GROMACS .gro file of C-alpha atoms in nm:
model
  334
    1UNK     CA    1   7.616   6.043  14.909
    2UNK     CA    2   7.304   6.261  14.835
    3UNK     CA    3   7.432   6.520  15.054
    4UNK     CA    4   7.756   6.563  14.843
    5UNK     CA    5   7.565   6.532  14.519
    6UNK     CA    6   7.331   6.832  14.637
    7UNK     CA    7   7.665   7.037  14.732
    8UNK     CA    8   7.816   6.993  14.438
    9UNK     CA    9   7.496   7.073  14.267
   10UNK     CA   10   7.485   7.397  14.476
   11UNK     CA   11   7.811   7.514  14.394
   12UNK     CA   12   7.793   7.452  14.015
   13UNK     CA   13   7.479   7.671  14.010
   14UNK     CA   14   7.695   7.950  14.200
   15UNK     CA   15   7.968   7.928  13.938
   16UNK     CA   16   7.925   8.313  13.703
   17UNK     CA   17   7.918   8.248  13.323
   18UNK     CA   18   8.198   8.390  13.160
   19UNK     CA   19   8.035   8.643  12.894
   20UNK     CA   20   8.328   8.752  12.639
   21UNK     CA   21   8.285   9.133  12.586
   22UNK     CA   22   8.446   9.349  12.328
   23UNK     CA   23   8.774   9.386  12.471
   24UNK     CA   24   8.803   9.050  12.482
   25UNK     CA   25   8.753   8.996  12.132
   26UNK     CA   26   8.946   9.282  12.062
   27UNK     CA   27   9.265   9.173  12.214
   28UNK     CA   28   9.245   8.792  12.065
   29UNK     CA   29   9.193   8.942  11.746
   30UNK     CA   30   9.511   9.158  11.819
   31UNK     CA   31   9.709   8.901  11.953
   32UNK     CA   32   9.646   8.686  11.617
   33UNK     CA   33   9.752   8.948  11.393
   34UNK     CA   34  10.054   9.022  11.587
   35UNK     CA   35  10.122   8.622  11.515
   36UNK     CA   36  10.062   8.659  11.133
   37UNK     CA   37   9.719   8.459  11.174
   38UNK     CA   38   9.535   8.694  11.024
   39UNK     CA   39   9.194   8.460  10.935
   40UNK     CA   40   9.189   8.399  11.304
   41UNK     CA   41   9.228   8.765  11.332
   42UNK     CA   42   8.936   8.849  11.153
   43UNK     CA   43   8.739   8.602  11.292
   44UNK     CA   44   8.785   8.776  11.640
   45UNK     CA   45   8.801   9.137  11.542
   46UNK     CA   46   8.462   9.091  11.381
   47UNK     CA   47   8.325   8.988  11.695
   48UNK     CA   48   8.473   9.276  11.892
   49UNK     CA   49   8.250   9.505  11.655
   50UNK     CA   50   7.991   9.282  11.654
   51UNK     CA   51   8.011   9.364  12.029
   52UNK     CA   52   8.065   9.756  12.043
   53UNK     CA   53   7.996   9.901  11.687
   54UNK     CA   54   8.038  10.212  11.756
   55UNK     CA   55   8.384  10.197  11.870
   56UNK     CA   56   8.651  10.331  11.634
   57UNK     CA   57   8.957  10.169  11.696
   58UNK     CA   58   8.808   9.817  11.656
   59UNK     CA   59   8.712   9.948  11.288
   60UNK     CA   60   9.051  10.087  11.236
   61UNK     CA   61   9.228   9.798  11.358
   62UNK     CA   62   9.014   9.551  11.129
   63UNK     CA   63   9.098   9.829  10.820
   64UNK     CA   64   9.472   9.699  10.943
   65UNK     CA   65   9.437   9.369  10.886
   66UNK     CA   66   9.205   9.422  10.617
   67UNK     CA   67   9.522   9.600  10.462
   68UNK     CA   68   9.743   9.343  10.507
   69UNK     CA   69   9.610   9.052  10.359
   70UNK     CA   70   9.522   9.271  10.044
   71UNK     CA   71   9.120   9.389  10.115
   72UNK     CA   72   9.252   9.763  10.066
   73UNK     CA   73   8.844   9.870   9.909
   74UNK     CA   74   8.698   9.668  10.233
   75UNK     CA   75   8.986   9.839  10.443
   76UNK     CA   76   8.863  10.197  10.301
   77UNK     CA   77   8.494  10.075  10.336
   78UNK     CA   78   8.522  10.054  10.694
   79UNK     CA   79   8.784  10.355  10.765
   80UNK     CA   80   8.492  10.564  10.583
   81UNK     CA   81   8.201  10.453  10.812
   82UNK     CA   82   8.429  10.574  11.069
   83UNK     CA   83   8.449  10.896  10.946
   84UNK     CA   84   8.121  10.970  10.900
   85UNK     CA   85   8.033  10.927  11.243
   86UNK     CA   86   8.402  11.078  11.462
   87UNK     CA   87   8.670  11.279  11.364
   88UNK     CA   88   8.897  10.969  11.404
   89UNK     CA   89   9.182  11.168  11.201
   90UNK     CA   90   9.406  10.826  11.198
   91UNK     CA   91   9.171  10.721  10.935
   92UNK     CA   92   9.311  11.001  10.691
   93UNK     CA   93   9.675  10.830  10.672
   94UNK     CA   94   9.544  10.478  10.671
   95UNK     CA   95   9.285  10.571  10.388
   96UNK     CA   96   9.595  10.740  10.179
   97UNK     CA   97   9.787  10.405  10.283
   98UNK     CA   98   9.533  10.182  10.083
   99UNK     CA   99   9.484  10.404   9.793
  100UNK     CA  100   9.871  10.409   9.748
  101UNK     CA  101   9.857   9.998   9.744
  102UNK     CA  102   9.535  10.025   9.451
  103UNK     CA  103   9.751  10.241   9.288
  104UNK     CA  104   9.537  10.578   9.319
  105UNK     CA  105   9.807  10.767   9.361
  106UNK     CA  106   9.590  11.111   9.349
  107UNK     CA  107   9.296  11.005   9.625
  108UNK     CA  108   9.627  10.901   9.823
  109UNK     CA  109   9.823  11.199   9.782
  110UNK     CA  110   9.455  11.395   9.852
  111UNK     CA  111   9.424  11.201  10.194
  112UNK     CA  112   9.762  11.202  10.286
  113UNK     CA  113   9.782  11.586  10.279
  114UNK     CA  114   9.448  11.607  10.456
  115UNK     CA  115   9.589  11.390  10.758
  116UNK     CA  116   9.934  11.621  10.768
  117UNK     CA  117   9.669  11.923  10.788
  118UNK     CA  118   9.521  11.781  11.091
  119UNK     CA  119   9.770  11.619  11.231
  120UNK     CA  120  10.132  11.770  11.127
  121UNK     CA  121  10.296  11.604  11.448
  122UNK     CA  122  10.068  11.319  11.483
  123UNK     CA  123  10.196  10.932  11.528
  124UNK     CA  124  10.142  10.873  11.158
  125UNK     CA  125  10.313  11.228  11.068
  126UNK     CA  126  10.691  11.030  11.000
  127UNK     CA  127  10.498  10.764  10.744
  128UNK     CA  128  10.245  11.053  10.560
  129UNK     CA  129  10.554  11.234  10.476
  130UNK     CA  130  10.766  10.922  10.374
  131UNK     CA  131  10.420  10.783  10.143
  132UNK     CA  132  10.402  11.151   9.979
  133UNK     CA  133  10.788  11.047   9.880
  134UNK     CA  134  10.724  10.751   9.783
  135UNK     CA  135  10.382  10.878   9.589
  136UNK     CA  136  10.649  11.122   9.416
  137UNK     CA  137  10.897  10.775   9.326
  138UNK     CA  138  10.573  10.598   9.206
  139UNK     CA  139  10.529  10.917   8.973
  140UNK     CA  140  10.818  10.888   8.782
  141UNK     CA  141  10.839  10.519   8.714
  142UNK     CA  142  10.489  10.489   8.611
  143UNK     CA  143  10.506  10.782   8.388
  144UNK     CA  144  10.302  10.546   8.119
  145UNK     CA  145  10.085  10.830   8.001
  146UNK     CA  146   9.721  10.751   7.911
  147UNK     CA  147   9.737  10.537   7.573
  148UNK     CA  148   9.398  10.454   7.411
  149UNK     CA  149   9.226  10.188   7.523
  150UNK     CA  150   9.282   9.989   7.240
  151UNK     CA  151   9.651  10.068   7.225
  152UNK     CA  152   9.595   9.905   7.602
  153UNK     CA  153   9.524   9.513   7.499
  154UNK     CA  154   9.792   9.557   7.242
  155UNK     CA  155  10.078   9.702   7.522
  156UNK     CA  156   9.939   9.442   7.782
  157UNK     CA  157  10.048   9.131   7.513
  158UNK     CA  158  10.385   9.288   7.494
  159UNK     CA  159  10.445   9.286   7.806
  160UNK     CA  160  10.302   8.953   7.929
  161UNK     CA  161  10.490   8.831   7.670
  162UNK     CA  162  10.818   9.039   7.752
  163UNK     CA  163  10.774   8.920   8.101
  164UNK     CA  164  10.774   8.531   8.050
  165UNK     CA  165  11.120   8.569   7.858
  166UNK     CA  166  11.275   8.756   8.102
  167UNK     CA  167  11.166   8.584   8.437
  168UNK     CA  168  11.257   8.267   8.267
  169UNK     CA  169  11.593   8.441   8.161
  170UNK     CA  170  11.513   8.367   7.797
  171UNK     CA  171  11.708   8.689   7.689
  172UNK     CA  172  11.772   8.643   7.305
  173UNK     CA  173  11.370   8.578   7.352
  174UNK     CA  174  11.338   8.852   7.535
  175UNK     CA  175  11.508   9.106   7.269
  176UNK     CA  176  11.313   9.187   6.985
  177UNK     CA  177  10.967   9.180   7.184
  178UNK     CA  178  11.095   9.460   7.385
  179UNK     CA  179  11.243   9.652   7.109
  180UNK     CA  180  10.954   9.599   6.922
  181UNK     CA  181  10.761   9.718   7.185
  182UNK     CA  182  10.957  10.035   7.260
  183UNK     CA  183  10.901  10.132   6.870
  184UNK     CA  184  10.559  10.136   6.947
  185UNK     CA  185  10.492  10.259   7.293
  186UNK     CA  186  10.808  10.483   7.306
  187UNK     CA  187  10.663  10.688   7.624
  188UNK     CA  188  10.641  10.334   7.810
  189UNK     CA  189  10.943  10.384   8.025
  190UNK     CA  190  10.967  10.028   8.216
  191UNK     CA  191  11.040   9.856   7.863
  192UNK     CA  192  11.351  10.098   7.840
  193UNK     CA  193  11.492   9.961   8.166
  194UNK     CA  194  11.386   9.613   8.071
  195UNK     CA  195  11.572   9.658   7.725
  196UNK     CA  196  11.885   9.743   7.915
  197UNK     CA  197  11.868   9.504   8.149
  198UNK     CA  198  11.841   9.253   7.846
  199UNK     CA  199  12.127   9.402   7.670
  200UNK     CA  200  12.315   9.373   7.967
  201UNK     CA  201  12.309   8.967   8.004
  202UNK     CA  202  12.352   8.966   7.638
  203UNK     CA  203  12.683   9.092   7.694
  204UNK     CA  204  12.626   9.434   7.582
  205UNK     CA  205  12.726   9.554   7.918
  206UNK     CA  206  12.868   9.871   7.842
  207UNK     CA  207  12.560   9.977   7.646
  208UNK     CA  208  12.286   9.860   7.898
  209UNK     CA  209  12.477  10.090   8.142
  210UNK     CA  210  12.529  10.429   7.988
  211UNK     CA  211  12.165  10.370   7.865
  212UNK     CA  212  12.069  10.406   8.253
  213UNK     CA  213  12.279  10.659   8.327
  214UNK     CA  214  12.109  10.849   8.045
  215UNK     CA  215  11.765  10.780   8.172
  216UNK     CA  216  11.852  10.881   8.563
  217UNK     CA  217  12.017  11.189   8.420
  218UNK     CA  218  11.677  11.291   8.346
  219UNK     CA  219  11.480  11.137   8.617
  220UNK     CA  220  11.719  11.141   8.907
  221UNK     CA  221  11.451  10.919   9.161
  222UNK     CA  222  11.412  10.640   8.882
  223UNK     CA  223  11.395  10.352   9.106
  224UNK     CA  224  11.447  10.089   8.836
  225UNK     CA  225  11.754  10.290   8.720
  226UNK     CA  226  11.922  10.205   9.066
  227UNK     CA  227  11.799   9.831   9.056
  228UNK     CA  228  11.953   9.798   8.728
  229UNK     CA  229  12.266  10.010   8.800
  230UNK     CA  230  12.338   9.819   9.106
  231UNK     CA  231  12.330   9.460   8.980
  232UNK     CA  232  12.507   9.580   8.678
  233UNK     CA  233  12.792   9.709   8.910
  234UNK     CA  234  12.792   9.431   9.156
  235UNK     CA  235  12.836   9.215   8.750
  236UNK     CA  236  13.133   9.451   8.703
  237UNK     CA  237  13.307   9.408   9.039
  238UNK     CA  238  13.273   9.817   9.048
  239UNK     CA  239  13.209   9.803   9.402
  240UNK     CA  240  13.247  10.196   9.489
  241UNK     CA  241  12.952  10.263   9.225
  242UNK     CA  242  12.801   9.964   9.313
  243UNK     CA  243  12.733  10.090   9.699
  244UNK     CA  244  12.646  10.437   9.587
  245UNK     CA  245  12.303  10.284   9.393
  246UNK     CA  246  12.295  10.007   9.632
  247UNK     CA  247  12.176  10.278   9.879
  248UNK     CA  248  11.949  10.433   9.723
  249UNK     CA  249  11.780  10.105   9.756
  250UNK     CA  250  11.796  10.027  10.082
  251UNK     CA  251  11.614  10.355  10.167
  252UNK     CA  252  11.315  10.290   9.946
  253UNK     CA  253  11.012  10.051  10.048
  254UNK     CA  254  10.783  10.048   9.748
  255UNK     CA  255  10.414  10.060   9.740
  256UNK     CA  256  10.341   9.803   9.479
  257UNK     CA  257  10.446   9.422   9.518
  258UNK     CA  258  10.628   9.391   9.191
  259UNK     CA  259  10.871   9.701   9.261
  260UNK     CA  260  10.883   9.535   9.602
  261UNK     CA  261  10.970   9.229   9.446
  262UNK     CA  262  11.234   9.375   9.203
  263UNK     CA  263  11.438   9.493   9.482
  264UNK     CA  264  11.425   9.206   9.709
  265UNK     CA  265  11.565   8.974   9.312
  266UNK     CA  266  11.770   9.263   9.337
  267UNK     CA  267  11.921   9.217   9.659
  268UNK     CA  268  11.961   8.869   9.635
  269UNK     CA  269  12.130   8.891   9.293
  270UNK     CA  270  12.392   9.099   9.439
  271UNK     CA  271  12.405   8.890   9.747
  272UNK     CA  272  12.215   9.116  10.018
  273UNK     CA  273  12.098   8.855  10.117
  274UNK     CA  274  11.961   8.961  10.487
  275UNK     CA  275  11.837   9.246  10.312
  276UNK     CA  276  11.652   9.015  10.070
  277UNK     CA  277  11.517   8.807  10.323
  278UNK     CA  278  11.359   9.086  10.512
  279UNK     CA  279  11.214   9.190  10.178
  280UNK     CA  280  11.068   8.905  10.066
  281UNK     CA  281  10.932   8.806  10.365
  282UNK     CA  282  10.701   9.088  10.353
  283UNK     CA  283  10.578   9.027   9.984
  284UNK     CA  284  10.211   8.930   9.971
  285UNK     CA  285  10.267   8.604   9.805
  286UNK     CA  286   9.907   8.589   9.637
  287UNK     CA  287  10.030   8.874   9.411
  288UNK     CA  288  10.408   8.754   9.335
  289UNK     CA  289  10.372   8.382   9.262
  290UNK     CA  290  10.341   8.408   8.919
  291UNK     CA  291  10.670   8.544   8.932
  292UNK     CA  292  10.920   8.221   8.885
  293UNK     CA  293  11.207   8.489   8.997
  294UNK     CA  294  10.988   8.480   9.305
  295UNK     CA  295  11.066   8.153   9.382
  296UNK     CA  296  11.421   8.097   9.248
  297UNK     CA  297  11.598   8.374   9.422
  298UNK     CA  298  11.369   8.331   9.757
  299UNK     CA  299  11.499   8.017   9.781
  300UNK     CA  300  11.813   8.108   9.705
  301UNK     CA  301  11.812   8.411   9.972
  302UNK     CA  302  11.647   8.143  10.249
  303UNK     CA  303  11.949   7.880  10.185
  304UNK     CA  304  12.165   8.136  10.193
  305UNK     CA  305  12.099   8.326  10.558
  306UNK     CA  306  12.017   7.993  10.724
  307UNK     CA  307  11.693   7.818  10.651
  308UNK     CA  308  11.745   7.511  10.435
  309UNK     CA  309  11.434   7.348  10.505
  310UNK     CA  310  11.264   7.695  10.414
  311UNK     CA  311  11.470   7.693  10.050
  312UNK     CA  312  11.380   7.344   9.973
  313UNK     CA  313  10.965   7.410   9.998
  314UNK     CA  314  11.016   7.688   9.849
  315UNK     CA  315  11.164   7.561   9.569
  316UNK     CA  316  10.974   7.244   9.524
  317UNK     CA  317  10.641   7.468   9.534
  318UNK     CA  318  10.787   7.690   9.298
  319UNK     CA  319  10.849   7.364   9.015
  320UNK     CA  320  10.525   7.360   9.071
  321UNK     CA  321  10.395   7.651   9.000
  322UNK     CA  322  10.680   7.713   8.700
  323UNK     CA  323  10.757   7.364   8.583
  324UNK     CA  324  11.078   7.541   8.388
  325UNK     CA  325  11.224   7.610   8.730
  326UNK     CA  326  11.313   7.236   8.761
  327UNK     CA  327  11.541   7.267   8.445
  328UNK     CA  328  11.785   7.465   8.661
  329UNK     CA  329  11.958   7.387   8.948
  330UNK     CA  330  11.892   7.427   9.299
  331UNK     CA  331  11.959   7.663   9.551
  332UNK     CA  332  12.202   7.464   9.734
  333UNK     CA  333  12.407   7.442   9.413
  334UNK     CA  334  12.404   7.801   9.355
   0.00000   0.00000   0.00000
């Protein structure tokens, strides 16, 4: 018995500690973001630099998932450091990526350009050019202008105010706060396309129309012209002009989460609703929630390709969050 208790003892001391190295960590952390876990992701991508600081693409992949749960300064904090010490040129596009999201749309367009210098074929070459679109989109619909800061607080209550009526569909509500605030911010161009869109369930449908076509005369890339134009169509049952805006959609993927959001209500209000789903999916919910349209046509889009179960907590969370949700009726009974 004491000779098989001293074996066992000698082969336990021959077994070789397993030692995780950076690699290791690395590819968990990987792994983890590929599945959407992106806490655990952290967690294990930390370690890999923990492990080998000086390598690169562990700080460029952690700027990834940095970017993608919202941490687009810490992102840029880290894709800096790397900078400073290699000419990792990746970093250029990712950098231009984040300051797009922040809504800097100059320190993006700077970085973008400096990546397409370096690299004008590289494996980011196809997204810099598509973001310097995009940049050019973002342009024209937030062509605010600078109004004085205390012109600021004064636009901001408009619009907060604006926004509750219309996401709660409170359109006769809705009316003279926008035209109100169009008298006195008249360079404010999203309160134009929020006007007509008001106009438009108020049954002034043939005036909420030509009063986009008059605005994407001007500005041809006006994203919110095609959002409106497209559920006004789909309204009308003019399907041919209808597809022709309903295209120019379906090409765009916006930087910010509320234009993101817009198109995915969008989609689902003209019953895209595959194209919704893929849309919302991708929305960072932390920014959108205190959207109630969020909620109501999510659900609605979930129900509809397939995933009841998916509709109904998404619904029931979003009476939560927007206790006038639970007035209307569910997505099952739309």
């Amino acid at each position: 018995m004491t000779q098989v208790k001293n074996k066992a003892k000698e082969k336990s001391n021959n077994v070789i500690p397993f030692i995780p190295e950076g690699d290791f960590y690395f590819t968990k952390g990987v792994e983890a973001f590929q599945n959407r876990k992106f806490n655990i992701a952290v967690k294990w991508m930390k370690k890999a630099i923990e492990a080998k600081p000086n390598d690169p693409l562990y700080q460029c992949q952690m700027s990834v998932i940095y970017t993608e749960i919202g941490s687009y300064h810490a992102a840029n904090q880290l894709l800096t450091n790397v900078l400073q010490s290699t000419e990792y040129t990746d970093c250029y596009y990712l950098i231009a990526n984040n300051y797009a999201h922040l809504g800097l749309l100059n320190d993006a367009e700077k970085y973008v350009n400096l990546y397409l210098q370096k690299e004008p074929n590289g494996d980011f070459s196809e997204d810099a050019i598509a973001l310097l679109d995009l940049i050019d989109i973002v342009d024209v619909d937030d062509d605010d202008d600078d109004f004085e800061l205390e012109d600021e607080d004064e636009l901001l209550i408009y619009q907060e105010t604006a926004f509750y009526h219309m996401e709660n569909m409170e359109w006769e509500k809705a009316l003279p706060v926008i035209e109100e605030m169009i008298t006195l911010f008249p360079e404010y161009m999203l309160a134009k396309h929020d006007y007509s869109q008001t106009l438009f369930f108020l049954g002034r449908k043939e005036e909420a129309v030509q009063m986009e076509l008059d605005i994407l005369k001007q500005n041809p890339n006006t994203l919110y012209c095609h959002m409106n134009l497209a559920l006004y169509y789909h309204e009308l049952n003019e399907q041919e002009e209808f597809e022709k805006h309903m295209q120019s959609l379906l090409n765009v993927y916006p930087i910010h989460e509320q234009q993101k959001l817009r198109i995915a209500v969008t989609l689902a209000r003209t019953a895209r609703f595959q194209d919704a789903y893929s849309r919302f999916i991708s929305l960072s919910k932390g920014i959108v929630k205190n959207h109630p349209s969020y909620y109501r046509w999510y659900s609605i889009t979930a129900f509809q390709v397939g995933e009841p179960a998916k509709a109904l907590l998404l619904w029931e969370e979003g009476c939560k969050q927007h206790p006038l949700l639970s007035k209307e009726s569910g997505p099952w009974e739309k």
